[in-house]
mmCIF file with all atom_site columns, C-alpha atoms in Angstrom:
data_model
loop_
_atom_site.group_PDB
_atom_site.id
_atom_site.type_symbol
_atom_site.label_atom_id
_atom_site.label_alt_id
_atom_site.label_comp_id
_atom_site.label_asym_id
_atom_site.label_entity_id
_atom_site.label_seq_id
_atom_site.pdbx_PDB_ins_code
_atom_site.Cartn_x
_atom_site.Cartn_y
_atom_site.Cartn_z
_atom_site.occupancy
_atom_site.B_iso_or_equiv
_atom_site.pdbx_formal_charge
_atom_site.auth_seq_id
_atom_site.auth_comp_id
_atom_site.auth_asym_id
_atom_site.auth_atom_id
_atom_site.pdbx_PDB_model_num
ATOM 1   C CA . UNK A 1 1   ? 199.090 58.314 114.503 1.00 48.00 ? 203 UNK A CA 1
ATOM 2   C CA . UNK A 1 2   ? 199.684 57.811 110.967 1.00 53.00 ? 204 UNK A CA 1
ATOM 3   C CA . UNK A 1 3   ? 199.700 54.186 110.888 1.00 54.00 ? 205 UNK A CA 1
ATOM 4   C CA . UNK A 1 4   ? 196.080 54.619 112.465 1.00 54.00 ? 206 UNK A CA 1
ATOM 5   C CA . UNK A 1 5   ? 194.966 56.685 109.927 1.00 55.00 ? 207 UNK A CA 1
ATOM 6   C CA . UNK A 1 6   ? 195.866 54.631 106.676 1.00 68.00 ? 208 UNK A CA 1
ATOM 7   C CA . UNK A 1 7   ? 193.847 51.561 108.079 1.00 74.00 ? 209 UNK A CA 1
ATOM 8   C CA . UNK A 1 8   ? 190.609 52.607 106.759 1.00 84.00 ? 210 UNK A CA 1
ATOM 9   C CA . UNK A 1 9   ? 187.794 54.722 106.531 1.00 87.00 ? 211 UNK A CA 1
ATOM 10  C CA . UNK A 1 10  ? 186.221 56.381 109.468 1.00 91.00 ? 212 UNK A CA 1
ATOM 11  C CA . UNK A 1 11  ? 182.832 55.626 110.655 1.00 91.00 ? 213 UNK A CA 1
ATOM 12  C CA . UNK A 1 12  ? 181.571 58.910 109.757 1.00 93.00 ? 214 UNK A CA 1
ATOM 13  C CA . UNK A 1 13  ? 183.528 58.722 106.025 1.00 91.00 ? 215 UNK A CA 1
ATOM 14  C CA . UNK A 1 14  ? 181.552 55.278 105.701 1.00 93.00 ? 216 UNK A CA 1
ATOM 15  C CA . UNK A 1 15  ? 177.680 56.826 106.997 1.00 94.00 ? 217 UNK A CA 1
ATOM 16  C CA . UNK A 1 16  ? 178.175 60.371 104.840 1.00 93.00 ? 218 UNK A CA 1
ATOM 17  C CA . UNK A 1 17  ? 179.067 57.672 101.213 1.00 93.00 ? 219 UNK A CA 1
ATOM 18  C CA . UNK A 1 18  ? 176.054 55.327 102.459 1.00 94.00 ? 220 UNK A CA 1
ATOM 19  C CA . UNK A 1 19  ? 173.341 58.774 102.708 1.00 94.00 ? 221 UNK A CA 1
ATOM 20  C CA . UNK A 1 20  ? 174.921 59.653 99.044  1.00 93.00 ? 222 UNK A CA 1
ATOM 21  C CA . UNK A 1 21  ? 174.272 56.263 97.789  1.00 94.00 ? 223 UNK A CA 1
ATOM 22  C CA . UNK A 1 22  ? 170.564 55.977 99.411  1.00 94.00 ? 224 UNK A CA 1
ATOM 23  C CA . UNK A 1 23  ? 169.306 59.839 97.980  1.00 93.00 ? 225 UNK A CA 1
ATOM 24  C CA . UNK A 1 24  ? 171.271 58.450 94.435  1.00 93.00 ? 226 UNK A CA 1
ATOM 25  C CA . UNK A 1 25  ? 169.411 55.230 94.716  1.00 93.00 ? 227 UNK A CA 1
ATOM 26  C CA . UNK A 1 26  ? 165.760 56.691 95.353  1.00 93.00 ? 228 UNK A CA 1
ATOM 27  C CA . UNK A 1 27  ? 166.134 58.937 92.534  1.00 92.00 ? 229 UNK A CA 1
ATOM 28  C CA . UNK A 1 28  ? 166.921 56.498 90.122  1.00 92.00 ? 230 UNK A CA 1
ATOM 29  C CA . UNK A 1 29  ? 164.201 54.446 91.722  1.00 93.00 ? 231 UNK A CA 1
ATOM 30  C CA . UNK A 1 30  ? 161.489 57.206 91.200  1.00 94.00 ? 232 UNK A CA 1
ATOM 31  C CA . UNK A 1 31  ? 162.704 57.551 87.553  1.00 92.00 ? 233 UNK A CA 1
ATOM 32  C CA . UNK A 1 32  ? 162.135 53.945 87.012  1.00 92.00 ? 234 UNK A CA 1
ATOM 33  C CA . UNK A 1 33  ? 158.353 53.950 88.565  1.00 92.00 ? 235 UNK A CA 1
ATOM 34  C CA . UNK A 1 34  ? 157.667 56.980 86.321  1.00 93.00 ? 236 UNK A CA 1
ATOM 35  C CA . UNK A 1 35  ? 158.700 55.261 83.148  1.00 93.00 ? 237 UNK A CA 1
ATOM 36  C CA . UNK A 1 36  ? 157.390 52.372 83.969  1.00 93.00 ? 238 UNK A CA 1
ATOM 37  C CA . UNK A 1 37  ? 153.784 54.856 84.895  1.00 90.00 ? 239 UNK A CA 1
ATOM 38  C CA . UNK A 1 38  ? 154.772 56.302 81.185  1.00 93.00 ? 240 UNK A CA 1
ATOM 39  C CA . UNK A 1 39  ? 154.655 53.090 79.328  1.00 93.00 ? 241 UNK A CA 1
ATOM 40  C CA . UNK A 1 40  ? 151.358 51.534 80.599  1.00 92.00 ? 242 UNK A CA 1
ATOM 41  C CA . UNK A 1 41  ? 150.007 54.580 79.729  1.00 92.00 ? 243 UNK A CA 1
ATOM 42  C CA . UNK A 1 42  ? 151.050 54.921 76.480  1.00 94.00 ? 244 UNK A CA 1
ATOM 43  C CA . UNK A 1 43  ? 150.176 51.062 76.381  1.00 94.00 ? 245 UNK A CA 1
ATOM 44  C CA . UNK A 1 44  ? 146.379 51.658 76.735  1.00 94.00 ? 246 UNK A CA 1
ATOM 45  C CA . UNK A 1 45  ? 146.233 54.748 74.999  1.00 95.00 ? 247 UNK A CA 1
ATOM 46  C CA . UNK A 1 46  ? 147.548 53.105 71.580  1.00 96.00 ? 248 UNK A CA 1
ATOM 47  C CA . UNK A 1 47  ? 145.316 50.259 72.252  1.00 96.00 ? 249 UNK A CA 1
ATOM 48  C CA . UNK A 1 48  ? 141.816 51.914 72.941  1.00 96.00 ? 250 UNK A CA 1
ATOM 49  C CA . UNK A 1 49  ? 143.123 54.058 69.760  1.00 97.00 ? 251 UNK A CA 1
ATOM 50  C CA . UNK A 1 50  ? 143.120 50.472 68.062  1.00 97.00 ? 252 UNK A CA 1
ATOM 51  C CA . UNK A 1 51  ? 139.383 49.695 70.161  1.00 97.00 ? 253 UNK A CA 1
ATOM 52  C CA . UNK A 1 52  ? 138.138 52.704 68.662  1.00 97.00 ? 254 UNK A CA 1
ATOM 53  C CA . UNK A 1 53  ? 139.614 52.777 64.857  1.00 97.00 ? 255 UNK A CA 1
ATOM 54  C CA . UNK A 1 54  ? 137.890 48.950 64.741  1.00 96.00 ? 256 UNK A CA 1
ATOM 55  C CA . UNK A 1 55  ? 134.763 49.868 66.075  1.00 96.00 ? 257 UNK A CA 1
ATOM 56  C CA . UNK A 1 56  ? 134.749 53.330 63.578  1.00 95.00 ? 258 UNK A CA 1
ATOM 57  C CA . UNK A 1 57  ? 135.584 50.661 60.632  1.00 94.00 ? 259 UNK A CA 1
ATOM 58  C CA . UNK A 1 58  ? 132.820 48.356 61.597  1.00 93.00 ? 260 UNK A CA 1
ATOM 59  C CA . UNK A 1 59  ? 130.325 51.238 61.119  1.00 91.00 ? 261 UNK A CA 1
ATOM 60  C CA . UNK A 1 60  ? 131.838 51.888 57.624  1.00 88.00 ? 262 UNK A CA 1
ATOM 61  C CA . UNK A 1 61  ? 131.708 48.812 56.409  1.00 89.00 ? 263 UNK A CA 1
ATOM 62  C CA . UNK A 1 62  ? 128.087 48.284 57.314  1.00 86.00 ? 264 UNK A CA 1
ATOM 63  C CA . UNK A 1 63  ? 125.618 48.175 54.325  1.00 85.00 ? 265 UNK A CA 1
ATOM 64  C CA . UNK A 1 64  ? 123.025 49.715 56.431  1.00 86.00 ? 266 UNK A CA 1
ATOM 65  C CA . UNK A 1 65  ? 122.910 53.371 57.197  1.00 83.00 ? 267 UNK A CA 1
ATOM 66  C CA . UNK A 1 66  ? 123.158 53.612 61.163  1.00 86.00 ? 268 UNK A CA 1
ATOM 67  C CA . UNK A 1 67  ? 120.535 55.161 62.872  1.00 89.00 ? 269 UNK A CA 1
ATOM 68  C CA . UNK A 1 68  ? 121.121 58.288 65.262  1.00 93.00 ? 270 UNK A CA 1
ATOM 69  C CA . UNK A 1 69  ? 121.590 57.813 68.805  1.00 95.00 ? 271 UNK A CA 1
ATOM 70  C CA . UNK A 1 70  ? 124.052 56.112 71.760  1.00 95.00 ? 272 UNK A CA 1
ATOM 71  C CA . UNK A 1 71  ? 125.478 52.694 71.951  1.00 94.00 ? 273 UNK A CA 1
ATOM 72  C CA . UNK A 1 72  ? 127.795 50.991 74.156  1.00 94.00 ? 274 UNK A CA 1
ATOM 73  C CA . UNK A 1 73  ? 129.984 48.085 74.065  1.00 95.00 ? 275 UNK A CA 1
ATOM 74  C CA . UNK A 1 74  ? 132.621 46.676 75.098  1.00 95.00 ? 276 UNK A CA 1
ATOM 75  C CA . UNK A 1 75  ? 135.861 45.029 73.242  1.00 95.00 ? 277 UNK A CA 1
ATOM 76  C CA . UNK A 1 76  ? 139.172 43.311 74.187  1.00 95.00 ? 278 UNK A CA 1
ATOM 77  C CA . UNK A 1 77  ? 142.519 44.405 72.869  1.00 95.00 ? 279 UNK A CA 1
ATOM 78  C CA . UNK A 1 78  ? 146.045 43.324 73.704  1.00 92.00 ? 280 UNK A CA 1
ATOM 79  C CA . UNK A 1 79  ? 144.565 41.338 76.591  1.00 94.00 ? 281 UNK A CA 1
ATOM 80  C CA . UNK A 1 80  ? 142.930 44.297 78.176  1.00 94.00 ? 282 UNK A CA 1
ATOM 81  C CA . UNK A 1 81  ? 138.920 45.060 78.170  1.00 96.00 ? 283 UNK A CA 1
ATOM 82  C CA . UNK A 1 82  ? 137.907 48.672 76.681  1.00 96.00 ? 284 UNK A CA 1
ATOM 83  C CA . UNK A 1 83  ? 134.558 49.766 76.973  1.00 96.00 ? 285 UNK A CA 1
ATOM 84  C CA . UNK A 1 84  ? 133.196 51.957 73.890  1.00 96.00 ? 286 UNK A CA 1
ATOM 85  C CA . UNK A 1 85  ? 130.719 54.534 73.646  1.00 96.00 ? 287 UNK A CA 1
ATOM 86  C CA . UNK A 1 86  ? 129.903 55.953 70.185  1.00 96.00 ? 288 UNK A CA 1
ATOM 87  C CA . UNK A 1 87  ? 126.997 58.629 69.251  1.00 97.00 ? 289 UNK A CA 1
ATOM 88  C CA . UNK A 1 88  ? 125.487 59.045 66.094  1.00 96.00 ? 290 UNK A CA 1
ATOM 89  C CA . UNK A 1 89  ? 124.280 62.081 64.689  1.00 96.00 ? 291 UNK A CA 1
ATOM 90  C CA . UNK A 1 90  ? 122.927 64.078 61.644  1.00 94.00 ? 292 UNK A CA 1
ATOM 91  C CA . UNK A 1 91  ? 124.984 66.422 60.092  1.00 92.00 ? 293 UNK A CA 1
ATOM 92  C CA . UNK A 1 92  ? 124.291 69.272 57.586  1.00 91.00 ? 294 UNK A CA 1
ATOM 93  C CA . UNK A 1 93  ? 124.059 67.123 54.435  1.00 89.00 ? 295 UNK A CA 1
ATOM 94  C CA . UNK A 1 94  ? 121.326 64.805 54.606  1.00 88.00 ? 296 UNK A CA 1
ATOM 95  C CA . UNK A 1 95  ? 123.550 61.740 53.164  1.00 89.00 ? 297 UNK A CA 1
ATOM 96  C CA . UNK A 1 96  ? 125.996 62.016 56.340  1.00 91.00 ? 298 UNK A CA 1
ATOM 97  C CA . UNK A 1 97  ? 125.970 60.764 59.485  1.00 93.00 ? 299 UNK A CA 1
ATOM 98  C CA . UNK A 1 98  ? 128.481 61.534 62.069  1.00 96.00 ? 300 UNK A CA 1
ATOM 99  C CA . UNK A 1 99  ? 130.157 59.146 64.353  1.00 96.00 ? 301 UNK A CA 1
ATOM 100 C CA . UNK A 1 100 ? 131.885 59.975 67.195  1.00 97.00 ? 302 UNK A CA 1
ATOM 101 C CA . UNK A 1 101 ? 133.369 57.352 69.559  1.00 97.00 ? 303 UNK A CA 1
ATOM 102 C CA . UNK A 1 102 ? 135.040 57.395 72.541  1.00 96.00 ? 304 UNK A CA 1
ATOM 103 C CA . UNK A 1 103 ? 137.150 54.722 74.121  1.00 97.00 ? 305 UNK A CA 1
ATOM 104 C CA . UNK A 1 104 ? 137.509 54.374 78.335  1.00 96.00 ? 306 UNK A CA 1
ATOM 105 C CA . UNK A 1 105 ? 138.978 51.862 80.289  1.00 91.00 ? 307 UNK A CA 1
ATOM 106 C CA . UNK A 1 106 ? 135.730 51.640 82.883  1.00 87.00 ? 308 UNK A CA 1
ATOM 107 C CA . UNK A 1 107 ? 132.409 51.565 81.700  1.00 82.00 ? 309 UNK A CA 1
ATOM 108 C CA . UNK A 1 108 ? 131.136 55.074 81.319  1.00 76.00 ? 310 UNK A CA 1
ATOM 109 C CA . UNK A 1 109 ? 133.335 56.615 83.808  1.00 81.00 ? 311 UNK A CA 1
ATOM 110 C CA . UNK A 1 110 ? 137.092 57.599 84.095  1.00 84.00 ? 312 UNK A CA 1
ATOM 111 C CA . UNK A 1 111 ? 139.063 59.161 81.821  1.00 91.00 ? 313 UNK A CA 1
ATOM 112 C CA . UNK A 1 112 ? 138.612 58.778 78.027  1.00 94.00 ? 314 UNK A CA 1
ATOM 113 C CA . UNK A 1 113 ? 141.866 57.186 76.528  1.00 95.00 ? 315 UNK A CA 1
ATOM 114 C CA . UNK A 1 114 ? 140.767 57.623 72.747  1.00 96.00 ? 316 UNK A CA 1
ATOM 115 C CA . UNK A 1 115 ? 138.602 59.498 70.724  1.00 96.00 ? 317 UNK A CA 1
ATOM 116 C CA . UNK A 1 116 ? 137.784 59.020 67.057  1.00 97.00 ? 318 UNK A CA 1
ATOM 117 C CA . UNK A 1 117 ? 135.687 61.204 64.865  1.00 96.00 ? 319 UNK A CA 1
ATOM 118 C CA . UNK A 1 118 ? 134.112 60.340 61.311  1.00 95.00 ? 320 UNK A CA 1
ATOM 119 C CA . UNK A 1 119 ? 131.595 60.312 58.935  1.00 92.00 ? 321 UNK A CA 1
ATOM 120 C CA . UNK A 1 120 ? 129.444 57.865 57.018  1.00 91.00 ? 322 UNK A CA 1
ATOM 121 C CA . UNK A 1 121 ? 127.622 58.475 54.144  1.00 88.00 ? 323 UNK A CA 1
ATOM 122 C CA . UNK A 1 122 ? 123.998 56.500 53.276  1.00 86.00 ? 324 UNK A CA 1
ATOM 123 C CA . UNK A 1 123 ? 124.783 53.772 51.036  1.00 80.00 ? 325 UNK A CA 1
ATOM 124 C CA . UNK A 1 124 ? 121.713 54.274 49.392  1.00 79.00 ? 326 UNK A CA 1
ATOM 125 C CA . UNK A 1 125 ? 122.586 57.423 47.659  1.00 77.00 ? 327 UNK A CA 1
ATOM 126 C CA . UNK A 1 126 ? 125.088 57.890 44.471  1.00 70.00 ? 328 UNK A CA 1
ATOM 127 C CA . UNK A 1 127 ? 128.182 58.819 44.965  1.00 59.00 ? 329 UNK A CA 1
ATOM 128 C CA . UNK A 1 128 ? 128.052 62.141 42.958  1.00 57.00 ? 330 UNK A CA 1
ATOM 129 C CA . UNK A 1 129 ? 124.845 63.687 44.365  1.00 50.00 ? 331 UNK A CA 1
#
């Protein structure tokens, strides 16, 4: 009997290491998707922050004073298409404007991956008033 049992493992020895090895393996397997889920995410988050920070320089560059109101657009970044929204509105000084964009991957819809808030002042007014 002892000759028998140093030939090998047993069947049931071989099936118990092959369940520990496939509950291992689909763990390790779920960690990877969720990284993976993790990094694309963080992927278009920095780049509709980019979409955004562009479209908020645009407006401060301009050497018109933007009128109030809603506009959309759309721009491509890293290879992706983002579609803007940004809203322009009075504030309580009379030489600001407020700009407030938002940045989504579908147009108008979905969830907002960025969000930039600022303010532009008329360029028809001196600096010190």
């Amino acid at each position: 009997m002892s000759d028998r049992r140093r030939g090998g493992f047993t069947l049931v020895e071989i099936l118990v290491t092959l369940a520990v090895l496939a509950i291992a393996l689909s763990g390790v397997m779920r960690l990877s998707a969720q990284t993976i889920d993790a990094t694309l995410s963080l992927r278009d988050h920095s780049l509709a922050l980019w979409v955004a920070q562009n479209q908020m320089a645009e407006n401060l560059i301009l050497p018109d004073w933007p009128d109030t109101g809603t506009t959309d657009g759309e721009a491509e970044m890293g290879g992706h298409k983002f579609f803007w929204q940004q809203e322009i509105s009075k504030t309580g000084s009379v030489h600001l404007r407020k700009i407030d964009i938002t940045v989504r991957r579908q147009a108008k819809e979905g969830q907002v991956l960025a969000q930039v808030i600022g303010a532009v002042r008329d360029p028809n007014t001196n600096h010190y008033q």
